[in-house]
XYZ file of C-alpha atoms in Angstrom:
48
model
C -224.250 51.607 9.985
C -222.130 51.046 6.832
C -220.738 47.596 6.137
C -217.037 47.190 6.854
C -214.847 46.840 3.793
C -213.207 43.418 3.624
C -209.750 43.260 2.092
C -206.995 40.699 1.707
C -203.285 41.495 1.650
C -201.381 39.556 -1.009
C -197.842 38.550 -0.080
C -196.901 36.568 -3.180
C -198.335 35.289 -6.476
C -196.507 32.567 -8.385
C -196.986 29.859 -11.015
C -196.144 26.260 -10.220
C -197.231 22.663 -10.738
C -199.867 21.370 -8.326
C -198.289 18.737 -6.076
C -201.328 17.375 -4.247
C -205.031 16.540 -4.588
C -206.767 15.318 -7.721
C -205.116 18.177 -9.653
C -201.564 16.857 -9.095
C -199.323 17.641 -12.075
C -201.533 20.471 -13.336
C -200.168 23.991 -13.817
C -201.660 26.437 -11.355
C -201.295 29.904 -9.874
C -200.856 30.224 -6.110
C -201.823 33.365 -4.222
C -200.194 33.587 -0.794
C -201.943 35.928 1.637
C -200.631 37.841 4.651
C -202.222 38.566 8.035
C -204.299 35.394 8.148
C -205.646 34.870 11.667
C -206.803 31.254 11.279
C -203.510 29.637 12.419
C -204.107 26.304 10.681
C -201.726 23.591 11.941
C -200.749 22.626 8.363
C -199.863 26.162 7.194
C -196.306 26.425 5.824
C -196.116 30.215 6.059
C -194.889 31.474 9.433
C -195.132 35.143 8.413
C -198.769 34.857 7.354
């Protein structure tokens, strides 16, 4: 049986300044995904 292909759907990619953790104030690139099924209680993306 062949292995299933795993893919991620990217909703948005943007540059910003990190606002939390030990990397606060550092430039970073965020990749926002779509169709996440984890439903974390801290997620700020309703359409994910």
